[in-house]
Coordinates of C-alpha atoms (C1' of nucleotides) in Angstrom, one line a residue:
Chain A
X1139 CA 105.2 73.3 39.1
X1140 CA 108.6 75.2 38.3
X1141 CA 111.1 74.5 36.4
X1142 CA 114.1 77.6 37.5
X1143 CA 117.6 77.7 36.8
X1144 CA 120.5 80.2 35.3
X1145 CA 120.1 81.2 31.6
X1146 CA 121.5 78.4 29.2
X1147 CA 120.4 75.2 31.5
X1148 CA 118.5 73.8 28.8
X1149 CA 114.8 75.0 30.4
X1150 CA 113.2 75.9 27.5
X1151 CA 113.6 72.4 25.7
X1152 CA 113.2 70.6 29.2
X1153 CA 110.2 72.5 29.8
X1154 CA 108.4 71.7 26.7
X1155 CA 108.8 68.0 27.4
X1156 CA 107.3 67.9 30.6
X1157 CA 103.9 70.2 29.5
X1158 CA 104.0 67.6 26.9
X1159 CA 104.5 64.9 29.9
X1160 CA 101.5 66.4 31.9
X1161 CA 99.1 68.0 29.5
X1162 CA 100.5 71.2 31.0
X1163 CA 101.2 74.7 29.7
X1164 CA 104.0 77.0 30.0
X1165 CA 104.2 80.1 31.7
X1166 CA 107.5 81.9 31.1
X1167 CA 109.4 83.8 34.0
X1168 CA 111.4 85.7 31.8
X1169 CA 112.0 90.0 32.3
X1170 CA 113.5 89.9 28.8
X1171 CA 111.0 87.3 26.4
X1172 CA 108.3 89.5 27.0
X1173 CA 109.5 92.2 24.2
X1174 CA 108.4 91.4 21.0
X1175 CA 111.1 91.2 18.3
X1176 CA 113.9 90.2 20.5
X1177 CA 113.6 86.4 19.5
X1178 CA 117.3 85.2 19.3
X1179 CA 118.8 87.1 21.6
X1180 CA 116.5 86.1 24.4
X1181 CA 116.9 82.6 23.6
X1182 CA 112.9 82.8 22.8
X1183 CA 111.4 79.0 22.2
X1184 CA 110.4 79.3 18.2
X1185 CA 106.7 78.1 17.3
X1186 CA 108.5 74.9 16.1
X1187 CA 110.2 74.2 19.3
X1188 CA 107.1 75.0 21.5
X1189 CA 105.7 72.3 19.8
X1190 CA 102.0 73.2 20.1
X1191 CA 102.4 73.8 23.9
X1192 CA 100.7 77.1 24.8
X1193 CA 103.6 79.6 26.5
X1194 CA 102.0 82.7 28.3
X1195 CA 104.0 86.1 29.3
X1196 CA 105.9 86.0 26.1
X1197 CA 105.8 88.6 23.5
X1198 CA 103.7 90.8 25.8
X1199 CA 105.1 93.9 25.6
X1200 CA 106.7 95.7 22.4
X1201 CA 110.2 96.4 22.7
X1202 CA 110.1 100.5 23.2
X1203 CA 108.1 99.7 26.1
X1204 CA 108.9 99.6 29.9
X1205 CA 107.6 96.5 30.9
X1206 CA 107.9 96.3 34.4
X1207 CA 108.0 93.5 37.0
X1208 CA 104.7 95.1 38.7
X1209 CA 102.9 94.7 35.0
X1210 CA 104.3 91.4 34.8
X1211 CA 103.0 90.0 38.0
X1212 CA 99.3 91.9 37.1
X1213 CA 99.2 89.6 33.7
X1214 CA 100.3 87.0 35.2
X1215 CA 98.1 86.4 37.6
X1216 CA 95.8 87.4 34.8
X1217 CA 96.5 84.9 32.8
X1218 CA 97.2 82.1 35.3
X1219 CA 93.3 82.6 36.8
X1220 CA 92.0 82.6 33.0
X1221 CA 94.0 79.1 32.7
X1222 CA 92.1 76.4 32.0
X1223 CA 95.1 74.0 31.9
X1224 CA 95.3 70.9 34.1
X1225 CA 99.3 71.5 35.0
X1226 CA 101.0 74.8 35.0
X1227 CA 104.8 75.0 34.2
X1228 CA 106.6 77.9 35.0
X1229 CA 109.8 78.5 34.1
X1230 CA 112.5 80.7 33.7
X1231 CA 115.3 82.6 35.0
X1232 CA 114.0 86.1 36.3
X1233 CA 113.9 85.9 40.0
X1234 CA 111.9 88.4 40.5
X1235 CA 109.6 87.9 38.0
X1236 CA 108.8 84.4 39.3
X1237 CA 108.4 85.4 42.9
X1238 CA 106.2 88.4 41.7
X1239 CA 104.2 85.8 40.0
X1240 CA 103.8 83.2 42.9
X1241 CA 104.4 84.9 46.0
X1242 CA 102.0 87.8 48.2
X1243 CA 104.6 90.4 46.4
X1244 CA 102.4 93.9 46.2
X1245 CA 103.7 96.6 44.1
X1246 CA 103.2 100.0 45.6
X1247 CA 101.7 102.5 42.8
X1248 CA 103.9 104.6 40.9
X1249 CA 103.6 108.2 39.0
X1250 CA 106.0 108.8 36.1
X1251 CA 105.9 112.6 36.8
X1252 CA 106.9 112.5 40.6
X1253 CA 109.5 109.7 39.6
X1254 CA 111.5 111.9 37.1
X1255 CA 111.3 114.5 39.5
X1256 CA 112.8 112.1 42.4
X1257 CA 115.3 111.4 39.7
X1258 CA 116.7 114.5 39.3
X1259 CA 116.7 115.9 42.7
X1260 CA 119.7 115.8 44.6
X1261 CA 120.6 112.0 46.4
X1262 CA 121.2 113.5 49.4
X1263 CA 118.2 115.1 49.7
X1264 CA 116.5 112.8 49.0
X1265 CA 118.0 109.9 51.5
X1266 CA 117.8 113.1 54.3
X1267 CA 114.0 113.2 53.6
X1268 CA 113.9 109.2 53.6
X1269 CA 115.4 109.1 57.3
X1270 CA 113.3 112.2 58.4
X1271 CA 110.0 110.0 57.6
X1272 CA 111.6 106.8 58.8
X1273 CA 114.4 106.9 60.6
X1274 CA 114.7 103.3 60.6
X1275 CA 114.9 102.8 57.0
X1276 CA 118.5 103.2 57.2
X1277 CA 118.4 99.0 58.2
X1278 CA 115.7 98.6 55.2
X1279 CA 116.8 100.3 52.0
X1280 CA 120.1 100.5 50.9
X1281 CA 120.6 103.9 51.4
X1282 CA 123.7 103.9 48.8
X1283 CA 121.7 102.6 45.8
X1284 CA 119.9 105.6 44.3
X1285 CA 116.9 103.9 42.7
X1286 CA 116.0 102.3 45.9
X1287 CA 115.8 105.7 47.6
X1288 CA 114.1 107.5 44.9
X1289 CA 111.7 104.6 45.3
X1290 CA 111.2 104.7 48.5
X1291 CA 110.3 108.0 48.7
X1292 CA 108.2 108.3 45.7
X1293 CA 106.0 105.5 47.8
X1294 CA 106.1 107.7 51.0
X1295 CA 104.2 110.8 49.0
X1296 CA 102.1 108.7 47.0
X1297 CA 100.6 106.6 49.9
X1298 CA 101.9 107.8 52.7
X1299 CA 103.4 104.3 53.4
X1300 CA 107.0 104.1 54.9
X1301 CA 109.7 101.2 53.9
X1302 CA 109.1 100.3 58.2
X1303 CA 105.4 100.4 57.4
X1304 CA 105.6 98.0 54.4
X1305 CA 108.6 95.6 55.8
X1306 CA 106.3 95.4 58.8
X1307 CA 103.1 93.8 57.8
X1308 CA 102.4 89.9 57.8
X1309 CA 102.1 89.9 53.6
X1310 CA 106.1 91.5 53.6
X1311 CA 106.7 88.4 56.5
X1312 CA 105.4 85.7 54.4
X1313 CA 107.6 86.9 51.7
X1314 CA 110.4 86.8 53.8
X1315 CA 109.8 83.5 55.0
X1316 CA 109.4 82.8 51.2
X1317 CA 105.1 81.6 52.2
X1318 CA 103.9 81.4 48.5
X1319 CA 100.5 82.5 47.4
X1320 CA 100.0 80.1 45.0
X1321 CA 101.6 76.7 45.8
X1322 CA 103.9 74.8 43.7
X1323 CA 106.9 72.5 43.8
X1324 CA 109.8 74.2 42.2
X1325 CA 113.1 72.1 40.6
X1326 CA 116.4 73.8 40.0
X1327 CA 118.5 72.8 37.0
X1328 CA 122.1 74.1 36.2
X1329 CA 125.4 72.8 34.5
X1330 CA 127.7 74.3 36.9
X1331 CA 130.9 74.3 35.0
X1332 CA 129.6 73.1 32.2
X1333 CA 127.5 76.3 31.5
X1334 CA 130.5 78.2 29.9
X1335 CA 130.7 76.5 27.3
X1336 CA 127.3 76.3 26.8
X1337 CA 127.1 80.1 26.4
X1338 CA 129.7 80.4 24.3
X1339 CA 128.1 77.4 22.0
X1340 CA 124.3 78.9 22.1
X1341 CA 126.4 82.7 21.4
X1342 CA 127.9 81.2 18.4
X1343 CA 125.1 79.8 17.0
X1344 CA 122.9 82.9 17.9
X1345 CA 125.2 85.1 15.8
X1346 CA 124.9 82.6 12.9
X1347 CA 121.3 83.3 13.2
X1348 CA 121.6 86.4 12.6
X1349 CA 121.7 88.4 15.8
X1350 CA 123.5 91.0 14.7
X1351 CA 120.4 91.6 12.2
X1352 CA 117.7 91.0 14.4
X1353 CA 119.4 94.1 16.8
X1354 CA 119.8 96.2 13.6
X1355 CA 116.2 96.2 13.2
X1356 CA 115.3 96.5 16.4
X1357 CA 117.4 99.5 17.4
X1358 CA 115.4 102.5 16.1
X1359 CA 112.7 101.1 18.2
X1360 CA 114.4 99.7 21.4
X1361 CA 113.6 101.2 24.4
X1362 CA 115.4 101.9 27.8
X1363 CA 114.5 98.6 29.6
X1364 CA 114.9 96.3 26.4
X1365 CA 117.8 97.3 25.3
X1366 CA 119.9 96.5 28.5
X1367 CA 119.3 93.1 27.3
X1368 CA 122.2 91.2 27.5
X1369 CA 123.6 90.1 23.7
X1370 CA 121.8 93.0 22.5
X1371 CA 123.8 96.1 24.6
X1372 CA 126.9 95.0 23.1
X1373 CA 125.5 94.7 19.6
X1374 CA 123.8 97.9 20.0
X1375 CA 127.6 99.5 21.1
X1376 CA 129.0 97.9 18.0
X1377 CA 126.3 99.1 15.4
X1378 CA 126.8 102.5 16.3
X1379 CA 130.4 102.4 16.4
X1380 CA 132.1 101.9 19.2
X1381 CA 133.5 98.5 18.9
X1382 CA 133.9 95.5 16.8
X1383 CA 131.2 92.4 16.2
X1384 CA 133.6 90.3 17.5
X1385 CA 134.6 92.4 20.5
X1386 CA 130.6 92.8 20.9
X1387 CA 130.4 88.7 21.1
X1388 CA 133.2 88.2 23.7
X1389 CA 131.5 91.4 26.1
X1390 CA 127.9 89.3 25.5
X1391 CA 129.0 86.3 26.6
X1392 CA 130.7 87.5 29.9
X1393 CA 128.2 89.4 30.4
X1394 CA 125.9 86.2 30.1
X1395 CA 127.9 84.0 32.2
X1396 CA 128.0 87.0 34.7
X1397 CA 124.2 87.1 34.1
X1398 CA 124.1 82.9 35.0
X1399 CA 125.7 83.6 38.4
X1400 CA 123.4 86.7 39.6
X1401 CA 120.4 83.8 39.0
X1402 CA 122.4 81.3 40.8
X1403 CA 122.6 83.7 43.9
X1404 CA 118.8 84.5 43.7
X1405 CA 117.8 81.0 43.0
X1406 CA 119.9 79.8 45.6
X1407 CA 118.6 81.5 48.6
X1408 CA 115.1 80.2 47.4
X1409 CA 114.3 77.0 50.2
X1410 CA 111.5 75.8 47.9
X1411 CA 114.0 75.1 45.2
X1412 CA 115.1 71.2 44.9
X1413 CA 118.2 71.1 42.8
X1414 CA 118.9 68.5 40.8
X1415 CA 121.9 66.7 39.1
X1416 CA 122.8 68.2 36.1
X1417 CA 123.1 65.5 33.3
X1418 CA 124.0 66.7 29.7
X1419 CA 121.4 64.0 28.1
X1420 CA 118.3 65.3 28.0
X1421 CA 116.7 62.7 27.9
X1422 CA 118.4 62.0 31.4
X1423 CA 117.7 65.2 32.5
X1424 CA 113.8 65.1 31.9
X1425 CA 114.0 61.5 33.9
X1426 CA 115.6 63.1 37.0
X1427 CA 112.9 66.1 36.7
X1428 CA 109.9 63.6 36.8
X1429 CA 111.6 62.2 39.7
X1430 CA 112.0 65.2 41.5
X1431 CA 108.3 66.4 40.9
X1432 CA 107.0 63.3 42.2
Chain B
rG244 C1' 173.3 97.3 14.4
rG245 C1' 171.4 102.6 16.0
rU246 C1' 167.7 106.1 18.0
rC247 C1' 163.3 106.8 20.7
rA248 C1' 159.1 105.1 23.6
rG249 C1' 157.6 101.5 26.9
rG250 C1' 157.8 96.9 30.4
rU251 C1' 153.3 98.2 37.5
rA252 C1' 147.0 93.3 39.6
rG253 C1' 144.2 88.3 34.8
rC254 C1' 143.5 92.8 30.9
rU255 C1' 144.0 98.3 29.8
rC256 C1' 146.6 101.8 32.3
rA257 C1' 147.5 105.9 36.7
rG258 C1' 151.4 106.8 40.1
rU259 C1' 152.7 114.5 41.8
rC260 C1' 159.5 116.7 44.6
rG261 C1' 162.5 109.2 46.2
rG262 C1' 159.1 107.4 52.1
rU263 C1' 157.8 99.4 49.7
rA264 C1' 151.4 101.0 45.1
rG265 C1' 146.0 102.7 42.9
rA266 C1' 141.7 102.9 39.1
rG267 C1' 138.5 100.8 35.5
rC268 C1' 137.2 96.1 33.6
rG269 C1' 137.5 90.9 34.8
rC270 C1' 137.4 87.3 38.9
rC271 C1' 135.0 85.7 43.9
rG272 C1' 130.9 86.7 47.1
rG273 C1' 126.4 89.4 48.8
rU274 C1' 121.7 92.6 48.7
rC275 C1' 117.1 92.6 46.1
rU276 C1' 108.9 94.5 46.3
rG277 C1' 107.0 99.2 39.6
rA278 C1' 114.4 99.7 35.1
rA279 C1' 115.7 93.2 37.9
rA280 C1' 119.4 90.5 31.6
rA281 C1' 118.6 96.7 36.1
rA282 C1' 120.8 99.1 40.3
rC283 C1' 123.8 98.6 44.6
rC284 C1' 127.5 96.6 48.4
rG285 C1' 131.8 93.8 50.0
rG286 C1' 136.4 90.9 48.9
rA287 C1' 140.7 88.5 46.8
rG288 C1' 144.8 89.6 43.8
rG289 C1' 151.0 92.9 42.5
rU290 C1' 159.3 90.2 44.8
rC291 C1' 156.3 97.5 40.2
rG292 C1' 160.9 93.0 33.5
rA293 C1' 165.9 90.9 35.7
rC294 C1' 170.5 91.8 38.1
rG295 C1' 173.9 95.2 40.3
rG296 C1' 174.9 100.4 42.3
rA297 C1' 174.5 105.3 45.0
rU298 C1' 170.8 106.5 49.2
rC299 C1' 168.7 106.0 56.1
rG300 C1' 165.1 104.5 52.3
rA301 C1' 163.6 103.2 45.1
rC302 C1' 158.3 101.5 41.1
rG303 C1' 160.7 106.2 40.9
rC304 C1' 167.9 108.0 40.4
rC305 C1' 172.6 105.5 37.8
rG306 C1' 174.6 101.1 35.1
rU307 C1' 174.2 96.4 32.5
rC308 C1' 171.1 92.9 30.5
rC309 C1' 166.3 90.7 28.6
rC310 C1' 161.5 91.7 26.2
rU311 C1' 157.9 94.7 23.2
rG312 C1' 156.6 98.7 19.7
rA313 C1' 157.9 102.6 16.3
rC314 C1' 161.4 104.8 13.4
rC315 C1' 166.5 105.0 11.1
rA316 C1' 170.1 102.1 8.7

RNA sequence: GGUCAGGUAGCUCAGUCGGUAGAGCGCCGGUCUGAAAAACCGGAGGUCGACGGAUCGACGCCGUCCCUGACCA
């Protein structure tokens, strides 16, 4: 089962209680929990709070590293065909992540060297060599988003395989049509209105746990996926100068609830997802969950 | 009280020689197959401090007033 929603819904804590509920464990959707280090930021469950309940695809990865969403779905499925448990709860608030996990999503290969290379050649070029081995990629990639062309090509010389080719096959349909490989039944929580202030509580008491020193330590080692993390890209922009802790607070947390609506979009468009009344008692909320799953 | 600078989109500010306004951020919405808490696309929003004047025509020129900041008394 799945438990999805925007960041600050109260997963993590709901989460625990129903792997307690069904014997289950936890498998976290999450792009930014899997770096090591960044606990408080992330909103990371502590051992205390986990309660005893396993959590996989969490502290995978150390923070220099690029942890990418084609690594994550490899573990992952890893993991999930190693599992011996009886119930298995994934949750989260990546998108992608989840859908990488559960759905027939297959990652081309990649090659750093031929990547930097893409990078640094001219976008014109490169969309004027996308179109001359696919003309009809024009309705597939967005043509103005430079990584997605770079991408796109660096699949063409590595395998020969055209964005037509791949959006073409019955695997790419399926994930269209949102056909999961792995079945489950998936419940959306989320506080609508009531999230704001939720961020802005869970900020607050972040800082008191001391953020601020958890990015210190972290920054010499920080690498250029982890550190776009959001909470910790304004702290990193006030340690080395730029603006105040405060001013570093107020950028995090519209920069979370910005965050909260770009899940909401992806979630949303998800059929498989059954939303559910938000309640603010827990207690509640779990009730309306077990419900839901039944 | 005086001098100077300034009052333009929610915020910070552009606006060439007068032809009724733009950007970044925010806000609203969308896209999404190896950076996804990323990257990209679209949209809404302004009686240009107020009132008067000269002009075919003013955010822009002239006058008065209001507000803000700095400095001088």
């Amino acid at each position: 089962m799945a438990l999805l929603g925007p960041t600050a819904a109260g997963k993590t804590e709901t989460s625990v209680r129903l792997a307690e509920h069904f014997q289950g464990e936890i498998f976290s959707v999450d792009s930014m929990q899997v770096y090591r280090g960044m606990d408080i930021g992330t909103a990371k469950p502590t051992m205390l709070e986990r309660r005893g309940i396993p959590h996989h695809l969490i502290d995978v990865a150390d923070p220099g590293e690029e942890f990418s969403v084609a690594r994550f779905r490899r573990l992952g499925r890893e993991l999930l065909a190693e599992s011996t448990a009886s119930v298995v709860i994934v949750t989260g608030g990546s998108g992608l992540h989840f859908r990488a996990l559960v759905d027939p999503l297959s990652f081309a290969p990649t090659d750093p060297d031929l990547r930097s290379e893409l990078e640094a050649t001219e976008s014109d070029a490169l969309v004027e060599e996308l179109l001359h081995f696919d003309p009809s990629a024009r309705t597939i990639v967005d043509l103005a988003n430079q990584r997605r062309v770079v991408r796109a090509v660096e699949i063409y010389r590595l395998t020969g395989e055209t964005p037509s080719s791949r959006a073409g096959t019955a695997v790419a349909e399926d994930v269209r049509r949102y056909v999961p490989e792995i079945e489950f039944t998936a419940v959306g929580v989320d506080p609508g209105g009531a999230l704001e202030e939720r961020v802005d509580l869970r900020l607050a008491r972040m800082r008191a746990s001391g953020l601020i020193d958890e990015v210190r330590s972290l920054s010499p080692v920080i690498g250029r996926n982890a550190r776009n993390a959001v909470g910790y890209k304004e702290i990193l922009e006030a340690l080395s100068g730029g603006v105040s802790f405060d001013e570093a607070f107020v950028r995090a947390a519209t920069n979370t609830k910005k965050l909260a609506r770009k899940q909401r979009t992806w979630f949303q468009r998800d059929p498989r997802i059954r939303w559910i009344p938000w309640f603010d008692d827990p207690d509640q909320r779990l009730r309306r969950i077990l419900e839901a799953f039944d």
